Coordinates of C-alpha atoms and ligand atoms in Angstrom, one line a residue:
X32 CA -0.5 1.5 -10.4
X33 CA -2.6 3.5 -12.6
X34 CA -3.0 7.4 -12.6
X35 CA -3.9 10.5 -14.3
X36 CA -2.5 13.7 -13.5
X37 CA -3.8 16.9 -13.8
X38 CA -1.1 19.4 -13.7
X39 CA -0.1 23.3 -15.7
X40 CA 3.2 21.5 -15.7
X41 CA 3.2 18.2 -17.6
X42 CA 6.9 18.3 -18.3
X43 CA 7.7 18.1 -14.8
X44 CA 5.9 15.1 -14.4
X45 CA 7.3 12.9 -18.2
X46 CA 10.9 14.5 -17.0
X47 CA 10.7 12.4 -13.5
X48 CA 9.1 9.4 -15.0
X49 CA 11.1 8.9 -18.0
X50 CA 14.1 8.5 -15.8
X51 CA 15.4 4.9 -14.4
X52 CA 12.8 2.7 -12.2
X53 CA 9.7 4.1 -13.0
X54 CA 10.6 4.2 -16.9
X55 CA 11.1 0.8 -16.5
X56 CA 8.3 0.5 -14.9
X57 CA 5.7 2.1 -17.0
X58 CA 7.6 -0.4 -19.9
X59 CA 6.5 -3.2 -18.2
X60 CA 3.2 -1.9 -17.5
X61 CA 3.6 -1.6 -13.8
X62 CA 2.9 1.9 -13.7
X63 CA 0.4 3.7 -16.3
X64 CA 0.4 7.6 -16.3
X65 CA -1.4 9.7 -18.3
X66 CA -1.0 13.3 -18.1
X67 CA -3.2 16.2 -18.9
X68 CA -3.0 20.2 -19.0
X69 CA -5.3 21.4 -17.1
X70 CA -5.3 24.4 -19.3
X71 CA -6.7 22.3 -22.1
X72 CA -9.9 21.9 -20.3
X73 CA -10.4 25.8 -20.2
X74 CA -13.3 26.8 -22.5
X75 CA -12.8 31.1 -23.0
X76 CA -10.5 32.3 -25.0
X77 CA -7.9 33.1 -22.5
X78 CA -7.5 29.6 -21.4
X79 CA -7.5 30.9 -18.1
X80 CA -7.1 28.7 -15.1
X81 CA -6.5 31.0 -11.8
X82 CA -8.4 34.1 -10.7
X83 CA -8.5 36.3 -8.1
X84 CA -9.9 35.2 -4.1
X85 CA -13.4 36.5 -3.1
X86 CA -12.8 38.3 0.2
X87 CA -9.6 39.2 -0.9
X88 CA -5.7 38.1 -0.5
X89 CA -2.9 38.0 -2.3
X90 CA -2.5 35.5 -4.6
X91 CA -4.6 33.2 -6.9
X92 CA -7.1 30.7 -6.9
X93 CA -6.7 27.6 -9.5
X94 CA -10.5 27.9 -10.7
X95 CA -12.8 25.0 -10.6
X96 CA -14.2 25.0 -14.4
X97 CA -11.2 23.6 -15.8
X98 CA -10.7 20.9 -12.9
X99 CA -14.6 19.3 -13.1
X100 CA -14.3 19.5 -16.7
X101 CA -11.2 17.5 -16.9
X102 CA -12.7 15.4 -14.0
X103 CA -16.0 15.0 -16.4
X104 CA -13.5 13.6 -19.2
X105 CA -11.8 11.2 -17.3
X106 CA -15.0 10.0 -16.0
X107 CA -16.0 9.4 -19.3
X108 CA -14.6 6.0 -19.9
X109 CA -16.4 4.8 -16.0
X110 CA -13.1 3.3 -14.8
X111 CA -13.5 3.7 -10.8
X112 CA -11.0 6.2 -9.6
X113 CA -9.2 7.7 -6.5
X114 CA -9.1 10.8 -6.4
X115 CA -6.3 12.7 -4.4
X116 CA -5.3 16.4 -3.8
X117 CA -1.9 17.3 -3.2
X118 CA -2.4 20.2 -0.9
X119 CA 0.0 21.4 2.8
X120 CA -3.5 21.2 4.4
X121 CA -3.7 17.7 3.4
X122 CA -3.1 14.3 5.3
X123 CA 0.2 13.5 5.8
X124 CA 2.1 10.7 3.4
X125 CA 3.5 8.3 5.3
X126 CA 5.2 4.1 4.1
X127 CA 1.8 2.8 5.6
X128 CA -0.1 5.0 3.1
X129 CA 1.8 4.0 0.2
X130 CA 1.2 0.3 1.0
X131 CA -2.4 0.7 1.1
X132 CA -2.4 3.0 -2.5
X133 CA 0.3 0.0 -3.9
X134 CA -2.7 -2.2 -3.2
X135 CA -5.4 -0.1 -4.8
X136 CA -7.3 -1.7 -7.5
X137 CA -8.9 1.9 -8.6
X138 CA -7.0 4.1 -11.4
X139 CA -5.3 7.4 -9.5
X140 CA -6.1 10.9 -9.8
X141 CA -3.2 13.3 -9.0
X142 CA -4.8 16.6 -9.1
X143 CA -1.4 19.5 -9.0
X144 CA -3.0 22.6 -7.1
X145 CA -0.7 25.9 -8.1
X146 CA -1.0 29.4 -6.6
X147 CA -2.3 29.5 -3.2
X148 CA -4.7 27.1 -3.7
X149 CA -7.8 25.5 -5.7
X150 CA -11.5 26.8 -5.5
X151 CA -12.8 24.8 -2.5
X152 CA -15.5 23.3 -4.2
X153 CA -12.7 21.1 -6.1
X154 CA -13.0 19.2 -2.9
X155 CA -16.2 17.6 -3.5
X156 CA -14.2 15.8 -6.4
X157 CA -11.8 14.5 -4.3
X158 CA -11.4 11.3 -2.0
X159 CA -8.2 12.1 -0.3
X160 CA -6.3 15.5 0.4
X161 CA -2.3 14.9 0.5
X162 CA 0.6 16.6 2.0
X163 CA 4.3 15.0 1.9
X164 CA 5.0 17.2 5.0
X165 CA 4.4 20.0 7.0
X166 CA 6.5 22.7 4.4
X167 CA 4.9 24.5 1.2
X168 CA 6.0 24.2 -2.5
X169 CA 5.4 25.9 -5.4
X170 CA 2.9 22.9 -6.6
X171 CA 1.6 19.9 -6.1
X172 CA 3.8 18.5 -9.0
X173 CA 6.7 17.2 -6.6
X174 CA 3.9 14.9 -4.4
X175 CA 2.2 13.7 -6.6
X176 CA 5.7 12.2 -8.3
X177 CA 7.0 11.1 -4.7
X178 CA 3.6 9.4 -4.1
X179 CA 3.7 7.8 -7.7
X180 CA 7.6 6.7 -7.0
X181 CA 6.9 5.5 -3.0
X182 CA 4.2 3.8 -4.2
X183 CA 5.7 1.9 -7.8
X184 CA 8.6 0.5 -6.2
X185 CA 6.2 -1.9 -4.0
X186 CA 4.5 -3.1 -7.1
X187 CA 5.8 -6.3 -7.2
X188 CA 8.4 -6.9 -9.8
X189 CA 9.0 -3.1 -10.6
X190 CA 12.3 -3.0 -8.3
X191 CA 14.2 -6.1 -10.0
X192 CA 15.1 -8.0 -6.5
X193 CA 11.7 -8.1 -4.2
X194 CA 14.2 -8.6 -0.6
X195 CA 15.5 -4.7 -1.4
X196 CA 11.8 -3.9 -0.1
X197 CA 11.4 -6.6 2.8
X198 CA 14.3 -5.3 3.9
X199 CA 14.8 -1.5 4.2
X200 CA 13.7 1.0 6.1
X201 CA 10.1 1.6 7.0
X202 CA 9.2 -1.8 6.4
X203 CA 10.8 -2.5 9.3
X204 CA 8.9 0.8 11.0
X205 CA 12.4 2.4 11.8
X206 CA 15.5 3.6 9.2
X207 CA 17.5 1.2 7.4
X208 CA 20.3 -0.4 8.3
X209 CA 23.8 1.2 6.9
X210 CA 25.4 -0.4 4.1
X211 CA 29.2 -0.8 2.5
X212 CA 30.2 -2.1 -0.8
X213 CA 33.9 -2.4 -1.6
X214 CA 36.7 -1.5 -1.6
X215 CA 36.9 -2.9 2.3
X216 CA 39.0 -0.1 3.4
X217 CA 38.8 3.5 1.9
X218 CA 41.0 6.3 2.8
X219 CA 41.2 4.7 6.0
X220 CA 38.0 4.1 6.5
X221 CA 36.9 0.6 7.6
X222 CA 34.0 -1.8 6.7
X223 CA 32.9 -3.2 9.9
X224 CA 34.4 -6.7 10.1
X225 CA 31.0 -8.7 11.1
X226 CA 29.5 -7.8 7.7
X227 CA 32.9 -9.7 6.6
X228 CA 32.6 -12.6 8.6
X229 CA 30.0 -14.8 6.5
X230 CA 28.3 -15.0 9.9
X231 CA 24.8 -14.4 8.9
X232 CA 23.1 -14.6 12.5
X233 CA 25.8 -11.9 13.7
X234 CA 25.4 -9.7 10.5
X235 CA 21.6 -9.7 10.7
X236 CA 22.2 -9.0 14.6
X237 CA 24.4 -6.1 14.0
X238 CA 22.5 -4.5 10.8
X239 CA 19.2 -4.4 13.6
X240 CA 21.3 -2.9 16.2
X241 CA 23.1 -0.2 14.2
X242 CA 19.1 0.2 12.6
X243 CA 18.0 1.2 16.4
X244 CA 20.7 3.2 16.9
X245 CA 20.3 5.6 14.7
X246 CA 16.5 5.3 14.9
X247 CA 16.9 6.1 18.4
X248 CA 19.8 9.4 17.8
X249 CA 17.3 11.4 15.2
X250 CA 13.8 9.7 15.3
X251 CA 12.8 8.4 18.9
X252 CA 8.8 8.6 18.0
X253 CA 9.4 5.9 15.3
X254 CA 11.0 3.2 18.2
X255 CA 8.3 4.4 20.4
X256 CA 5.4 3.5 17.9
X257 CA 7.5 0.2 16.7
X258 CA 6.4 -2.8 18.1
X259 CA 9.4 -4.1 19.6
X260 CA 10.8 -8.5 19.6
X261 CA 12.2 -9.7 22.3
X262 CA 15.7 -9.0 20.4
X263 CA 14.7 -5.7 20.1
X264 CA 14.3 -5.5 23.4
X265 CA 17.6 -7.2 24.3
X266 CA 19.4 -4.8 21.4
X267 CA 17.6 -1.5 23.1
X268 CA 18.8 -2.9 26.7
X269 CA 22.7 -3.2 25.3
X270 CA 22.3 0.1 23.9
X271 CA 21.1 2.1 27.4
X272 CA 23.6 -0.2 29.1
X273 CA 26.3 0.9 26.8
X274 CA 24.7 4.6 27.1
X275 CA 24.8 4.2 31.0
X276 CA 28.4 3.6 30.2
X277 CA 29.4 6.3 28.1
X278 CA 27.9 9.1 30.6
Ligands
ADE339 N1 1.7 21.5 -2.6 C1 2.5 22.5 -2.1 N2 3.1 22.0 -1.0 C2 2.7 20.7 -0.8 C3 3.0 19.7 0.1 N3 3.8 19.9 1.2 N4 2.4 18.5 0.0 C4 1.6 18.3 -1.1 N5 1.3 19.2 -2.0 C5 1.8 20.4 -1.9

C-alpha cells in the first residue's frame, strides 16, 4: 500500500505508524507513507488554511487553495492516485472495503479535513468520501490511520503468519472466535476443555459455534447478511434449540 497524506497534524500520523506492525511494515516496504502539511502549500503570508463559511455558521472552512495546490504537487510526478476524503458524510468503512483498497494498484491519497469541514469544491479532487462510522471527530487524522492499518495487515506478508487473517473475524463475515492462551486455569477461571482435546474437527466445531453466538447476542444484521453452510445451519439450529430450552 502506498499513500500520501495531507494533514495540519503530521505528528499524529509518524506517532501511529512508527509503532509495531505498520513500522515493520513500512521497513519492508509494504506500506509507503508520505506525509505533508497542508500548511506548507499555503502561499500568503499567514499560511492560512481555514476561513470563515459564506452564508454563515459557526465554525471554519479548511480552504481549498492549499488542498489543489498540494494535489497539483503530488500530481507532479503522474503516478495514478486514489483519492479519498475522510469526512462523517462519507461512505462507510467496512472489511470488504479494505480488501478491495489492499488490492489497489494506485498510490492513496488521505486527505485530513479539520474544522467543520473542507470547501466543497475539494470534492472534485476526490474519488471516494470516507467515514469509519456514523460519530464526529476532531479530524480526519484517526481514519485515515484506521484505513491505513485495516488495510496493511492484508498485504501479504506484513502480519508475520498469513492464517491470523484467514482466520479472524470479518473474514468470516461475523466476529471472531474467542481465544485462551495459558495458564489453563486462572483464578478459577477455566479454558474450555475441547480447545484441550487435540481434537481438531471438535475445536474448529466449537470455535464456529461460540463465533455465532456471540455474532447472534450483539450483531444479528451480520448472520443475517452471512451466507450460511449447512454447519452453519446445523450450529444456528442447536443454538435456537438450546434457546427454546433456556426460556
Ligand atoms: N472526520 C471526523 N469524523 C470522521 C469520521 N467519523 N470518519 C471519517 N472522518 C472523520
Amino acid at each position: 500500500m502506498k499513500c500520501d497524506v495531507l494533514t495540519l497534524f503530521p505528528e499524529i500520523i509518524t506517532a501511529y505508524l512508527n509503532e509495531s506492525i505498520l513500522k515493520r511494515a513500512r521497513a519492508a516496504n509494504l506500506l509507503e507513507v508520505n506525509i505533508h502539511n497542508i500548511r506548507d502549500f499555503t502561499s500568503d503570508p499567514h499560511r492560512s488554511v481555514d476561513d470563515y463559511p459564506f452564508g454563515g455558521g459557526a465554525g471554519m472552512v479548511l480552504k481549498p487553495e492549499p488542498l489543489f495546490s498540494a494535489m497539483d504537487f503530488l500530481e507532479k510526478d503522474g503516478e495514478p492516485r486514489r483519492v479519498i476524503l475522510l469526512t462523517p458524510q462519507g461512505r462507510p468503512f467496512h472489511q470488504a472495503l479494505a480488501e478491495e483498497y489492499a488490492g489497489e494498484t494506485r498510490r492513496f491519497v488521505f486527505i485530513c479535513g479539520r474544522y467543520e469541514g473542507v470547501d466543497e469544491r475539494v470534492k472534485t479532487l476526490v474519488d471516494d468520501e470516507i467515514s469509519i462510522g456514523d460519530y464526529v471527530m476532531t479530524g480526519g487524522e484517526l481514519a485515515a490511520l484506521v484505513i491505513m492499518d485495516a488495510v496493511t495487515r492484508l498485504v501479504p506478508g506484513a502480519l508475520g503468519d498469513e492464517r491470523s487473517v484467514e482466520d479472524e473475524s470479518f473474514s468470516w463475515g461475523i466476529f471472531d472466535y474467542p481465544h485462551y492462551t495459558r495458564p489453563r486455569e486462572f483464578r478459577g477461571l477455566h479454558v474450555p476443555p475441547v480447545l484441550v482435546s487435540g481434537d481438531h474437527k471438535e475445536i474448529a466445531y466449537w470455535r464456529r459455534k461460540q463465533a455465532l453466538i456471540k455474532t447472534l447476542e450483539l450483531r444479528p444484521d451480520l448472520v443475517e447478511k452471512m451466507e450460511l453452510t449447512d454447519i452453519d445451519r446445523k450450529i444456528l439450529s442447536e443454538i435456537t434449540k438450546k434457546a427454546g430450552e433456556d426460556a
